[in-house]
Every structure is written in C-alpha cells, then in structure tokens.
Tab-separated table of C-alpha atoms and ligand atoms in Angstrom:
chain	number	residue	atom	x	y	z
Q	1	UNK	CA	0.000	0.000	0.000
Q	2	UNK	CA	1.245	3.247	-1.202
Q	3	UNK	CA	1.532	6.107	1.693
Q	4	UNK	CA	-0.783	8.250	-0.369
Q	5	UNK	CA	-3.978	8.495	-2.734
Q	6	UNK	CA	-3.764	10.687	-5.831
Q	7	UNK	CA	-6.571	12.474	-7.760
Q	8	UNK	CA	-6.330	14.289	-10.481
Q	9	UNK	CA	-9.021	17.621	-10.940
Q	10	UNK	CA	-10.408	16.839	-8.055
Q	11	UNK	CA	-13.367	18.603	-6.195
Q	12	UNK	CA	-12.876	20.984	-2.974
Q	13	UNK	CA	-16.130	21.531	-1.849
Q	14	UNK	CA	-16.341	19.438	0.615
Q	15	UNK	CA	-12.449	20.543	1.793
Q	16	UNK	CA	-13.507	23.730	2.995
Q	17	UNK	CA	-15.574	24.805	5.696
Q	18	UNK	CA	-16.956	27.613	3.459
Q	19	UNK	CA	-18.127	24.476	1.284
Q	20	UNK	CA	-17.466	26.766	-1.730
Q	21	UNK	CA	-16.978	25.135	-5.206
Q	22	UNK	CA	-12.907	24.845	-6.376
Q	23	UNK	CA	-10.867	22.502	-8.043
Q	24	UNK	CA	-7.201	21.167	-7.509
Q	25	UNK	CA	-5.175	20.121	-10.102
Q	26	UNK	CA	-4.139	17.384	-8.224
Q	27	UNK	CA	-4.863	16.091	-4.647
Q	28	UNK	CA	-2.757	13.648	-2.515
Q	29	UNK	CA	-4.172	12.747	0.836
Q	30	UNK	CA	-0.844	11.705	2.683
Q	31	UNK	CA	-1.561	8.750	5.472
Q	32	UNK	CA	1.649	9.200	7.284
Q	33	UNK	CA	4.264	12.007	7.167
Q	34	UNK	CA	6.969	9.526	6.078
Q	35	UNK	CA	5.649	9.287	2.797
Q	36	UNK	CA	6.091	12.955	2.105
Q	37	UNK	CA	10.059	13.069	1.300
Q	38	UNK	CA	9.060	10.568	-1.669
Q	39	UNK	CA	5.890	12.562	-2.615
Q	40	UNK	CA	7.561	15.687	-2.592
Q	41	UNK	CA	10.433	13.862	-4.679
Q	42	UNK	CA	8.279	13.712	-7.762
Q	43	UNK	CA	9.296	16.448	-10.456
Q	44	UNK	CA	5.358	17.113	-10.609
Q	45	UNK	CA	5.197	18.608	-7.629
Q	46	UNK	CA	8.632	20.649	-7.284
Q	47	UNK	CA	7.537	22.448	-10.332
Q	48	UNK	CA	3.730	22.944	-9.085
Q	49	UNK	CA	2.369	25.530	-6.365
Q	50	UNK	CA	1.553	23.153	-3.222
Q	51	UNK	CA	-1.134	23.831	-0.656
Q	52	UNK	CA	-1.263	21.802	2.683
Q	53	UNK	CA	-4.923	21.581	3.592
Q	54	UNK	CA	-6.195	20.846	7.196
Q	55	UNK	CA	-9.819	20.383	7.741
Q	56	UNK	CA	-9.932	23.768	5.415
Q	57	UNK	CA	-11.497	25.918	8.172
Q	58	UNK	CA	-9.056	28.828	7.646
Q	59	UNK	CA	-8.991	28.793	3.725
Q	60	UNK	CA	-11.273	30.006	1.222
Q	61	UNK	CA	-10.877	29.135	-2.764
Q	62	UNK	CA	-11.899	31.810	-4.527
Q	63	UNK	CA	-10.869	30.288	-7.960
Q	64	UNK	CA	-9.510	26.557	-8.757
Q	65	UNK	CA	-6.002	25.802	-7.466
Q	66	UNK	CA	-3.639	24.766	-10.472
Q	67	UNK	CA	-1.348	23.145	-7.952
Q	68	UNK	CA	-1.256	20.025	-5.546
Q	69	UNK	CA	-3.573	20.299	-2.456
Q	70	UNK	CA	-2.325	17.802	0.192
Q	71	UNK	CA	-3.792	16.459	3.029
Q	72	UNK	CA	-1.673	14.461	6.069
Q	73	UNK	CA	-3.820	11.471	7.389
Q	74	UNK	CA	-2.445	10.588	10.308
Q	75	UNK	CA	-3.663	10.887	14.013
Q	76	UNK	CA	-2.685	10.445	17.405
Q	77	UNK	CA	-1.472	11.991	20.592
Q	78	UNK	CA	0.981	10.406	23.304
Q	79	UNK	CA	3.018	11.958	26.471
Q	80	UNK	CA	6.520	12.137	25.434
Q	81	UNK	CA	7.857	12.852	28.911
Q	82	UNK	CA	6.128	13.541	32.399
Q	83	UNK	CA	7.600	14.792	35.436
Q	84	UNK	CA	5.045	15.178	37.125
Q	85	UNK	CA	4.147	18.887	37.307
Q	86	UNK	CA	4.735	19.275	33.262
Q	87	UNK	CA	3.981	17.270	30.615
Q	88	UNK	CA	5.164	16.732	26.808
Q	89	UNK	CA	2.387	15.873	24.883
Q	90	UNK	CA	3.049	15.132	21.225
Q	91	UNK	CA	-0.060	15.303	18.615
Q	92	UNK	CA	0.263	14.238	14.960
Q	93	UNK	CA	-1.171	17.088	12.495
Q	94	UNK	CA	-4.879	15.423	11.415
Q	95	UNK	CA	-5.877	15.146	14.783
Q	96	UNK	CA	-8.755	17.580	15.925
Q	97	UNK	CA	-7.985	20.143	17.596
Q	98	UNK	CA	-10.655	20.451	19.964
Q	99	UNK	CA	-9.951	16.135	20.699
Q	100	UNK	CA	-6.701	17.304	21.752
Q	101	UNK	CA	-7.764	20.228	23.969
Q	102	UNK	CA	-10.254	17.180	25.748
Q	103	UNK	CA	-7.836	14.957	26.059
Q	104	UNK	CA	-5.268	17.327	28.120
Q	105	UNK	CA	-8.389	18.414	30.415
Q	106	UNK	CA	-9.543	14.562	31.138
Q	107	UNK	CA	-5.630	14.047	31.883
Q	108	UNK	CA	-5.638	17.139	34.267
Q	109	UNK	CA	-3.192	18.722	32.108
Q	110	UNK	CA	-4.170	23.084	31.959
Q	111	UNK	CA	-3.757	25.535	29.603
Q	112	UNK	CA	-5.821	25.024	26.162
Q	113	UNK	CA	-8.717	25.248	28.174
Q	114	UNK	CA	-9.371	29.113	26.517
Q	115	UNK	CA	-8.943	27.490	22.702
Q	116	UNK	CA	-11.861	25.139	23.082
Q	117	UNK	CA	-14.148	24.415	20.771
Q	118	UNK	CA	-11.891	25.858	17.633
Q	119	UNK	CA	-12.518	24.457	14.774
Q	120	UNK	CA	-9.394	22.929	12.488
Q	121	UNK	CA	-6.903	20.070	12.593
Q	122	UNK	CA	-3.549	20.429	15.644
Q	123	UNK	CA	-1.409	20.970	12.357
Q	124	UNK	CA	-2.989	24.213	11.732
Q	125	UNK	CA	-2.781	25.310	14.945
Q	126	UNK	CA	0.583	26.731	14.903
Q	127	UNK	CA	0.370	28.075	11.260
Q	128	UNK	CA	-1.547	31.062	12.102
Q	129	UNK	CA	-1.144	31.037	16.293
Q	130	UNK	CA	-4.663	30.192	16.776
Q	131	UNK	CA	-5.936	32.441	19.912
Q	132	UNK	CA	-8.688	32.626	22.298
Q	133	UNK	CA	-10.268	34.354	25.214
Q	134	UNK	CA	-6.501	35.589	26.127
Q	135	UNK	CA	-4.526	32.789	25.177
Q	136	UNK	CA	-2.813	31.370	21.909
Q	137	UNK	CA	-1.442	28.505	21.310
Q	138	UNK	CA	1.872	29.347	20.512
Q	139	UNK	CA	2.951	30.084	24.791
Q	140	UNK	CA	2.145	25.971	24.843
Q	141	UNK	CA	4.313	24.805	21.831
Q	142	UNK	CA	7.525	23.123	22.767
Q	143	UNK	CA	8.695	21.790	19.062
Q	144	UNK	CA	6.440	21.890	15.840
Q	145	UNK	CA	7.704	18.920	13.271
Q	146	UNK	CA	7.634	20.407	9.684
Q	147	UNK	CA	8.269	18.766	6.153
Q	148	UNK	CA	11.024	21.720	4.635
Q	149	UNK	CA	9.953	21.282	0.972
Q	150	UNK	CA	13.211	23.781	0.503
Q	151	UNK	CA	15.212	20.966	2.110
Q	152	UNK	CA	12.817	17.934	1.754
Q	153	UNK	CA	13.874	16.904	4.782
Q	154	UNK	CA	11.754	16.502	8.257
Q	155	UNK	CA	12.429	19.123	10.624
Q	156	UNK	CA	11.913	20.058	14.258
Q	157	UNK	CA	11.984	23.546	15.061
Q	158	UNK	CA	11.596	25.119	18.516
Q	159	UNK	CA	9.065	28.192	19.414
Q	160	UNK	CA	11.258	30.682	19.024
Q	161	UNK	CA	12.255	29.989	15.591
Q	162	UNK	CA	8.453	29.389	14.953
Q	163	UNK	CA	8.030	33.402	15.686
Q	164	UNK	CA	4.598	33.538	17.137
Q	165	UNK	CA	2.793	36.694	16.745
Q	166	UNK	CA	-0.865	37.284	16.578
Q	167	UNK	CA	-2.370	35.539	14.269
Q	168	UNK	CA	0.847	35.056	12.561
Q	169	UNK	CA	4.546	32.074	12.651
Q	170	UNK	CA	7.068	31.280	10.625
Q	171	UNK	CA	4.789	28.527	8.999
Q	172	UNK	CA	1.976	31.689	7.915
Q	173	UNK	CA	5.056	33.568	6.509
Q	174	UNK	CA	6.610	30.737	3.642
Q	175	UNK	CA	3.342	28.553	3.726
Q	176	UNK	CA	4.964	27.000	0.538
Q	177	UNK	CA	7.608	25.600	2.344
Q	178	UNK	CA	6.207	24.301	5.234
Q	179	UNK	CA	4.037	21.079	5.961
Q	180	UNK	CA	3.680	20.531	9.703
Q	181	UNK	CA	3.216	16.938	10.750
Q	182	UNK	CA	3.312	16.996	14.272
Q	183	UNK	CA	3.314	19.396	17.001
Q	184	UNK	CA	4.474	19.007	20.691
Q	185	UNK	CA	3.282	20.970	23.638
Q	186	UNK	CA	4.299	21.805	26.990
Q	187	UNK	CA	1.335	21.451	29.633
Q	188	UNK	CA	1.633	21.962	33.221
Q	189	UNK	CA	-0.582	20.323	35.822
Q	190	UNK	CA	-1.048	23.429	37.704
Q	191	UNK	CA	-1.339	27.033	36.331
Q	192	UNK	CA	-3.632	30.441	36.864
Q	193	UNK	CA	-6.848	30.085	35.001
Q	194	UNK	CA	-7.142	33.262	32.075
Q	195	UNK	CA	-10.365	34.745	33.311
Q	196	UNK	CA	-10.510	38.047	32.240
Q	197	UNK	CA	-11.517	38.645	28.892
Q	198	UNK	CA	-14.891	39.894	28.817
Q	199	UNK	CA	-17.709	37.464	29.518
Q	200	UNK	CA	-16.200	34.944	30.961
Q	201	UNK	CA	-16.769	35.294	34.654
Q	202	UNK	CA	-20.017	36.105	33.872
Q	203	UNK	CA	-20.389	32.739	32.227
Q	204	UNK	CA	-18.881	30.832	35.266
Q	205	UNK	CA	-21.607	32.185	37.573
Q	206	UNK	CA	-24.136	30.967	35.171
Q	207	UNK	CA	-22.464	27.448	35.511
Q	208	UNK	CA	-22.442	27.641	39.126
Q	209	UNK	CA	-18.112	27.480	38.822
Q	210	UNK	CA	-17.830	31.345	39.737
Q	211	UNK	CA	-15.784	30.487	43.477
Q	212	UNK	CA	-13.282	28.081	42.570
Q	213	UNK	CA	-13.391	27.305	38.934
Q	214	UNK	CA	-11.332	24.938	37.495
Q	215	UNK	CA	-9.710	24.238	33.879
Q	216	UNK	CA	-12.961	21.806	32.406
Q	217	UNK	CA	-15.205	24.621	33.994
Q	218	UNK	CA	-13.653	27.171	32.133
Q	219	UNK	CA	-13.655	24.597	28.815
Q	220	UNK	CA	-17.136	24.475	29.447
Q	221	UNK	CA	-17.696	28.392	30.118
Q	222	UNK	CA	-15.992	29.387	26.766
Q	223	UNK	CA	-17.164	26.426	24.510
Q	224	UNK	CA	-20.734	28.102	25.885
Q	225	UNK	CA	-20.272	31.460	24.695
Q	226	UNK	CA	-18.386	30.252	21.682
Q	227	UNK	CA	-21.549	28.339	20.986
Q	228	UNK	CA	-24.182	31.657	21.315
Q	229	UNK	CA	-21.612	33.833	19.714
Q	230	UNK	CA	-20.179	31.969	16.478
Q	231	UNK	CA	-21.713	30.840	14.219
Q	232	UNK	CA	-21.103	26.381	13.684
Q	233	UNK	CA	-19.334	25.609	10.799
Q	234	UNK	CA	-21.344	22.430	10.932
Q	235	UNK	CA	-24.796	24.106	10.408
Q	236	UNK	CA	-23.585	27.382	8.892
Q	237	UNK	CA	-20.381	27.380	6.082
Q	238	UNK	CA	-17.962	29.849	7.584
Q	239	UNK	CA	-14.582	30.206	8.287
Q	240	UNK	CA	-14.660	31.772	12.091
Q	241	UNK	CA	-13.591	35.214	11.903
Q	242	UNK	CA	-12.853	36.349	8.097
Q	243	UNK	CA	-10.900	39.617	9.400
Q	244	UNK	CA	-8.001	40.226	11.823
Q	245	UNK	CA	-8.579	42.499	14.597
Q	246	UNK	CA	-6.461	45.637	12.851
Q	247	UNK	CA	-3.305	46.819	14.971
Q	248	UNK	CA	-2.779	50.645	15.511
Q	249	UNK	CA	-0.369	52.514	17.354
Q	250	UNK	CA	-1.504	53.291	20.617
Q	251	UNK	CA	-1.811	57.217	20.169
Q	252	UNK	CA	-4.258	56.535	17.310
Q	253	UNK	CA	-6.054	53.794	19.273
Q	254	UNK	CA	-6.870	56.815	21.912
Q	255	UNK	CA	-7.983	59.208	19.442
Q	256	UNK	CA	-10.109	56.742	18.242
Q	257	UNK	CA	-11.710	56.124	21.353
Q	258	UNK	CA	-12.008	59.213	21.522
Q	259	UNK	CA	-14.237	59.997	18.848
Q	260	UNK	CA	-15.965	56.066	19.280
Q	261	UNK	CA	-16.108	55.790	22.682
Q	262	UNK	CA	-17.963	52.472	22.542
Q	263	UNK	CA	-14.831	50.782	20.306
Q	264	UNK	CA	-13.275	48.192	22.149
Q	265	UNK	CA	-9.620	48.491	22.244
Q	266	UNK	CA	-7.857	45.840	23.588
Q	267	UNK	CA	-4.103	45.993	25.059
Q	268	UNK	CA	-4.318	49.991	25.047
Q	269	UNK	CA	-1.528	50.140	27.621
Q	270	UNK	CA	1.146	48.360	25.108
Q	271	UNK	CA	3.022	50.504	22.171
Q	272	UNK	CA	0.260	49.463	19.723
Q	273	UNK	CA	-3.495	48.266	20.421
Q	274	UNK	CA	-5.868	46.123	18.866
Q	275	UNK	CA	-9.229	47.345	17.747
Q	276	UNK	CA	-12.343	45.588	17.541
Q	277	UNK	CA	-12.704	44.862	13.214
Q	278	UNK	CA	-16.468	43.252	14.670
Q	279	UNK	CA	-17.619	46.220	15.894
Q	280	UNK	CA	-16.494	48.531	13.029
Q	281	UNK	CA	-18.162	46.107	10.675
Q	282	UNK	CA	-21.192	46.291	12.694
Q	283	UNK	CA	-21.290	50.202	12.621
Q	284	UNK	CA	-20.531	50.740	9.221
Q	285	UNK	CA	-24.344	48.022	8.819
Q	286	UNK	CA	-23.118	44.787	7.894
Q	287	UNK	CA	-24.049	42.528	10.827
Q	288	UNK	CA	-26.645	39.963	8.910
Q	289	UNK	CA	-26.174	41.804	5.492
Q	290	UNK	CA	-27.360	39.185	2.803
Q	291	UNK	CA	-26.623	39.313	-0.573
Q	292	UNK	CA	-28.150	36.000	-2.102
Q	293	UNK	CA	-26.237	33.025	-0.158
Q	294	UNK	CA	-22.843	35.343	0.716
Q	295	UNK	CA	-23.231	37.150	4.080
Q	296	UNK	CA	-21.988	38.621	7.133
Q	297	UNK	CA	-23.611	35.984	10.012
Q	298	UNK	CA	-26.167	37.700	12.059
Q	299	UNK	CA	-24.629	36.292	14.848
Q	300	UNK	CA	-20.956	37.963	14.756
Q	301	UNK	CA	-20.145	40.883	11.822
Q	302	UNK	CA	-16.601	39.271	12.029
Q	303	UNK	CA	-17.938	36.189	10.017
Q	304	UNK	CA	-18.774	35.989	7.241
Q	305	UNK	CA	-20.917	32.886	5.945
Q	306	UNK	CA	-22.188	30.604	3.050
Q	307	UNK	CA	-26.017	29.933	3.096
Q	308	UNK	CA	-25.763	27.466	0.522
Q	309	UNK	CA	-24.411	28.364	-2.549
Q	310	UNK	CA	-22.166	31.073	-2.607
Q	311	UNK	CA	-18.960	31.363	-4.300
Q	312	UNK	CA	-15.627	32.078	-3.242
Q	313	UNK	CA	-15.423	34.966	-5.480
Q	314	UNK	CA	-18.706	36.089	-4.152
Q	315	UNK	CA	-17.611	36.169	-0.831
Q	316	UNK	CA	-13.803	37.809	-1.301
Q	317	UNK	CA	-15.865	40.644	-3.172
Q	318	UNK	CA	-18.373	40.944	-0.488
Q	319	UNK	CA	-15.280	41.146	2.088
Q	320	UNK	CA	-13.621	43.359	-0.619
Q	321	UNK	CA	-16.410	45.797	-0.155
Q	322	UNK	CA	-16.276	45.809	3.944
Q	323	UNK	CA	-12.879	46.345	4.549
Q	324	UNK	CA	-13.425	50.022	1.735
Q	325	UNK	CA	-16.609	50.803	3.518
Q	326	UNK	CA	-14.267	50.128	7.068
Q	327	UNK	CA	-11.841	52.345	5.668
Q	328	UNK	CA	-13.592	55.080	4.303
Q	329	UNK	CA	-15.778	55.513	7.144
Q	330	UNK	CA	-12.678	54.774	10.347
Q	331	UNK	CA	-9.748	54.878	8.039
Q	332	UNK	CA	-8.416	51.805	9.051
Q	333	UNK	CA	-7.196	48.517	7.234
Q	334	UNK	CA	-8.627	45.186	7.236
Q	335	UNK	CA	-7.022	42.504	6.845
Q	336	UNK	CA	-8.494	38.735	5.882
Q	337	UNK	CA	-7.809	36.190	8.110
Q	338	UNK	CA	-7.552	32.786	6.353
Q	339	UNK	CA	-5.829	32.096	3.497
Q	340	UNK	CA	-7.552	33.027	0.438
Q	341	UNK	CA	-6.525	30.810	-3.294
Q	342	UNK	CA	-6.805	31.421	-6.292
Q	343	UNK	CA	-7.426	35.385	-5.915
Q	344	UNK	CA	-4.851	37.998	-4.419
Q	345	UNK	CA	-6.410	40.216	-1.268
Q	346	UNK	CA	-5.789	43.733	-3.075
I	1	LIG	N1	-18.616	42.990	18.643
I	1	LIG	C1	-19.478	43.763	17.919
I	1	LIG	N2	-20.285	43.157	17.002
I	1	LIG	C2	-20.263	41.820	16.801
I	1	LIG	C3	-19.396	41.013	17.547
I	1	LIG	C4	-18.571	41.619	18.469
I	1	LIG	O1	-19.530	44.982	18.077
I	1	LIG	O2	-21.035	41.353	15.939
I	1	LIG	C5	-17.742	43.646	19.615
I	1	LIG	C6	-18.267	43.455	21.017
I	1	LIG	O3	-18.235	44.698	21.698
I	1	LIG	C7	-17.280	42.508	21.665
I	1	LIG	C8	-16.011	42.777	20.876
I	1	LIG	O4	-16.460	43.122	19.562
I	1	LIG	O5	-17.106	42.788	23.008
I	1	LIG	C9	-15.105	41.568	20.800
I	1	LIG	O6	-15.865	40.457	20.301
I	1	LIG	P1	-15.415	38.957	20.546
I	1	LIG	O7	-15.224	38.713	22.004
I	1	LIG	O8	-16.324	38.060	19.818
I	1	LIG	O9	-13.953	38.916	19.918
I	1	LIG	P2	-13.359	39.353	18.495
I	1	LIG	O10	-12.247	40.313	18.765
I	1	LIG	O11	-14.409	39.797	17.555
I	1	LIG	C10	-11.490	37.538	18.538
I	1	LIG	C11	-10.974	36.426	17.673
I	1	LIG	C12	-11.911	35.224	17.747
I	1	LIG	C13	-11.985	34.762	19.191
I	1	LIG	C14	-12.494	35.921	20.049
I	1	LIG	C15	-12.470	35.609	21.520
I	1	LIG	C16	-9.746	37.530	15.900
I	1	LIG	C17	-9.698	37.876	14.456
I	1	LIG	N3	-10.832	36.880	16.298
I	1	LIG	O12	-12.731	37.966	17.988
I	1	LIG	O13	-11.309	34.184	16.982
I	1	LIG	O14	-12.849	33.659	19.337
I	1	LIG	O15	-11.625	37.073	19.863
I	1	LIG	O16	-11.174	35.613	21.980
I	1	LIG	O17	-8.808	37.838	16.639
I	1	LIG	C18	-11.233	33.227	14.798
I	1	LIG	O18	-10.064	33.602	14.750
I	1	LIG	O19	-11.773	32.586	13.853
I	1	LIG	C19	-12.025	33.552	15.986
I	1	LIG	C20	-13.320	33.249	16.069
C-alpha cells in the first residue's frame, strides 16, 4: 500500500468549511508524514504551487487551485515525557484540535482550556497562532515537526524559531515551504486560570463554577459562549472570523476612542493596540447583510458565511467591499484572516 492516494481535478467543496466550489489540479491525501520526502520527490510537484490543507477551516478558494492540495492522514497523541508537574504531549497534524484540547483536560493537564471548541486540525494550529479568550497557542508549543519542501527533509523547530505573533509564525510567513506533521506541547498540571476577557466570569456564575473554577469549567464556560456567539461551521459554512482584529499605534487607538467611545480596544496600555474589526463592521451596517447566499452571520459581523451556494469569489468581493466601507468611514485597514486561493487580497 502506497503512503498516499492521488486524484487528479479533483473537487474541494467538501475541503472547505466555506463548502465553496474549487478545483485542484491534483490532490494527494498523505496517510503518514513519512511518505512525504518521496511525494515531494516527484518532479510534478517541485515544479507545481503546493497547498497543505487541514480540515480547510481557515482557507477560502476563490478560484480553482492549479497546484497540488495535500492532506496528512495521520492521528494520534501520546506523552513524550512527564515529570510530574509538566507534561510533553506530542499530537500528529490530522488530529482535531478540539480532541486534543479534551484529552489534556480529562488528563488534568491546563492551559488550552481558553482554545476550546476551535474548529481545524492540531497541524494548523501553529500556522496562524490560533488564539482565544486571552490565550494562543503558541505560549504551549515546545517543538512543531515540519516537512522543509526547501530541504525535503523533516524538521523540528523550537518556538522561538516558529516566531509567534498574533495571528501570525514562521509557517503563515513561507506557507509553501512548510508542511507541519506533528506538534508538541508543553502542559503543566497546575497554572492560573485566564479569566478576564470579557464574559467569561459572567459565564462561570451561570455554571455555578464562579468560586473556585477549574480548567474543564472554564472549557465548558468558553465552549458556551463560543456556541451563542459563532456561528457552527457544521450548520452554517464559515470560516470563524474572516478579518483580523487591525493593529494601531496606541496614540491613534486613543484618538479613536475618543471619537468612538464604545470601540473596544484591547491591550491599550502596550506601544500598539488592537481594535475591535467586529464592531467597526457592525457600525458601518453589515451585521446579517445578505446578498443571495454570501453574508456577514447575524450572529458575529466578524464572520462571514455561506447559506448554501455562494462562491468564493462572491464572498472575497463581499469582504472586498467591507474592509473600503471600514476604511472610508474609520480609516483603518482590514485585513483577511484565512488564506484566500486562487485570488490575491488587493
Ligand atoms: N462585537 C461587535 N459586534 C459583533 C461582535 C462583536 O460589536 O457582531 C464587539 C463586542 O463589543 C465585543 C467585541 O467586539 O465585546 C469583541 O468580540 P469577541 O469577544 O467576539 O472577539 P473578536 O475580537 O471579535 C477575537 C478572535 C476570535 C476569538 C475571540 C475571543 C480575531 C480575528 N478573532 O474575535 O477568533 O474567538 O476574539 O477571543 O482575533 C477566529 O479567529 O476565527 C475567531 C473566532
């Protein structure tokens, strides 16, 4: 049995959590990360564009990719090395995200207790420092395994290398180059619960947890506000939040609240600040805009979502059309979030 299953023109739609129509070239879907060095050995692919796909929650194709889309099959997580008080927890790239965050919290292991319910595979994770509620992922990661299509050799390469920012690593930067098979974390059995972004004490009253919560309680707290606020990608074809929250310097962060007093700003005591891309998007009238099966979810103005059968070229020129009315009306950027194919941002 070969380590890999190859199709050629073959269908995306069901790739994506946007569930738009696209086509690949080719696809391979990869069963174990050792069969990548000979994969990536054929003269096909050296010459060809090559996208690693996850469970597709953080791309949108908004064209057909003429390149190879490849997908890494294998699962499972296993502790590495346990003193005790920490933990090194090693999960292979296909396995779900939100499994893993379970897993650590039945094993009394804290920390990813903010990043439940995320959608999106563990080898995603690190590629654009999924974060949460106050925490990202990246203050957890030990050691990220990569395939180095530059070297096609396996690779392990520590967080600082990796370059965490927000919503941004090494692996967002040359996505080309890198195909992460396996990530590693660093969990302690003890740690400070992250209670104070907004809403989340409130939730642990409502769960009775408000005294002495602990790490499932807070798992439990977030995955319930996740749940009223964001839309499911299981019910609703989205991508979780299409823009990035836009970073300012701090001086214009305080005129702005100035003149929009009601803007969240978040971090306003650091050199720069983020503002709140929901609420601009909501104030310039977008929240629950429809425009035939493209629109911004009525739920968050951040998302944007696919009733049916919407395009991905319908919904990069709906997003298109935001971000200038966000401009012209606050006169700052937005940004997309995933990783859009087939189409160029501006
Ligand atoms: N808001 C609005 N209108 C809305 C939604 C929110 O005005 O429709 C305002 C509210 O005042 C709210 C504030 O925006 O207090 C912040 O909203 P929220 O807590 O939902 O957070 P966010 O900044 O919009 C970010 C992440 C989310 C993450 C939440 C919670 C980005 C791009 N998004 O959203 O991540 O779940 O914080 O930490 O940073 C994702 O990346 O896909 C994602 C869902």
């Amino acid at each position: 049995m070969t380590g890999y299953l190859l199709q050629e023109n073959a269908p995306l739609i069901a790739r994506s959590t946007m569930r738009v129509p696209a086509k690949a070239a080719l696809l391979a879907d990869v069963r174990r990360a050792d069969a990548l060095p000979e994969l990536f050995g054929f003269p096909y692919l050296k010459s060809k564009p090559v996208l690693m796909l996850g469970e597709g929650s953080n791309v949108l194709f908004a064209g057909d990719f003429d390149g190879v889309v490849v997908t890494l099959g294998q699962t499972g997580i296993r502790v590495l090395e346990d003193d005790g008080s920490t933990a090194l927890i090693r999960a292979e790239a296909a396995e779900r995200w939100d499994d893993l965050v379970r897993w650590s919290l039945a094993r009394g292991f804290v920390g990813l207790e903010n990043l439940s319910l995320i959608p999106g595979a563990v080898g995603a994770a690190p590629i654009q420092n999924i974060g949460a509620y106050g925490t990202e992922v990246g203050e957890f990661i030990e050691t990220v395994e990569a395939f180095d299509r530059e070297t096609g050799t396996l690779q392990r390469i520590g967080t600082t290398r990796c370059a965490f920012g927000y919503r941004d690593s090494l692996f967002k930067r040359a996505p080309e180059r890198w195909m992460i098979t396996a990530v590693e974390f660093r969990l302690p059995r003890q740690r400070e619960l992250r209670l104070d972004y907004a809403g989340v004490r409130e939730e642990l009253e409502r769960i009775g947890a408000g005294d002495a919560p602990r790490a499932s309680h807070v798992a439990e707290a977030i995955s319930r506000i996740r749940t009223r606020k964001l839309p499911n990608p299981a019910l609703v074809a989205n991508l979780g939040s299409f823009f990035k929250n836009p970073i300012v310097d701090a001086a214009l962060a305080t005129s702005m609240h100035a003149e929009f007093p009601a803007l969240p700003v978040f971090g306003g005591d650091r050199p720069t600040a983020k503002l709140s891309a929901a609420w601009m998007i909501e104030h310039c009238g977008w929240k629950g805009h429809r425009e035939g099966d493209a629109a911004v979810s009525e739920q968050h103005a951040l998302v944007l979502v696919n009733h049916g059968h919407a395009t991905g070229a319908q919904i990069l020129d709906l997003a298109r059309r935001i971000a200038e009315s966000v401009r012209a009306r606050f006169g700052v950027a937005l940004e997309p979030e995933p990783r859009i194919i087939g189409a160029q941002w501006t």
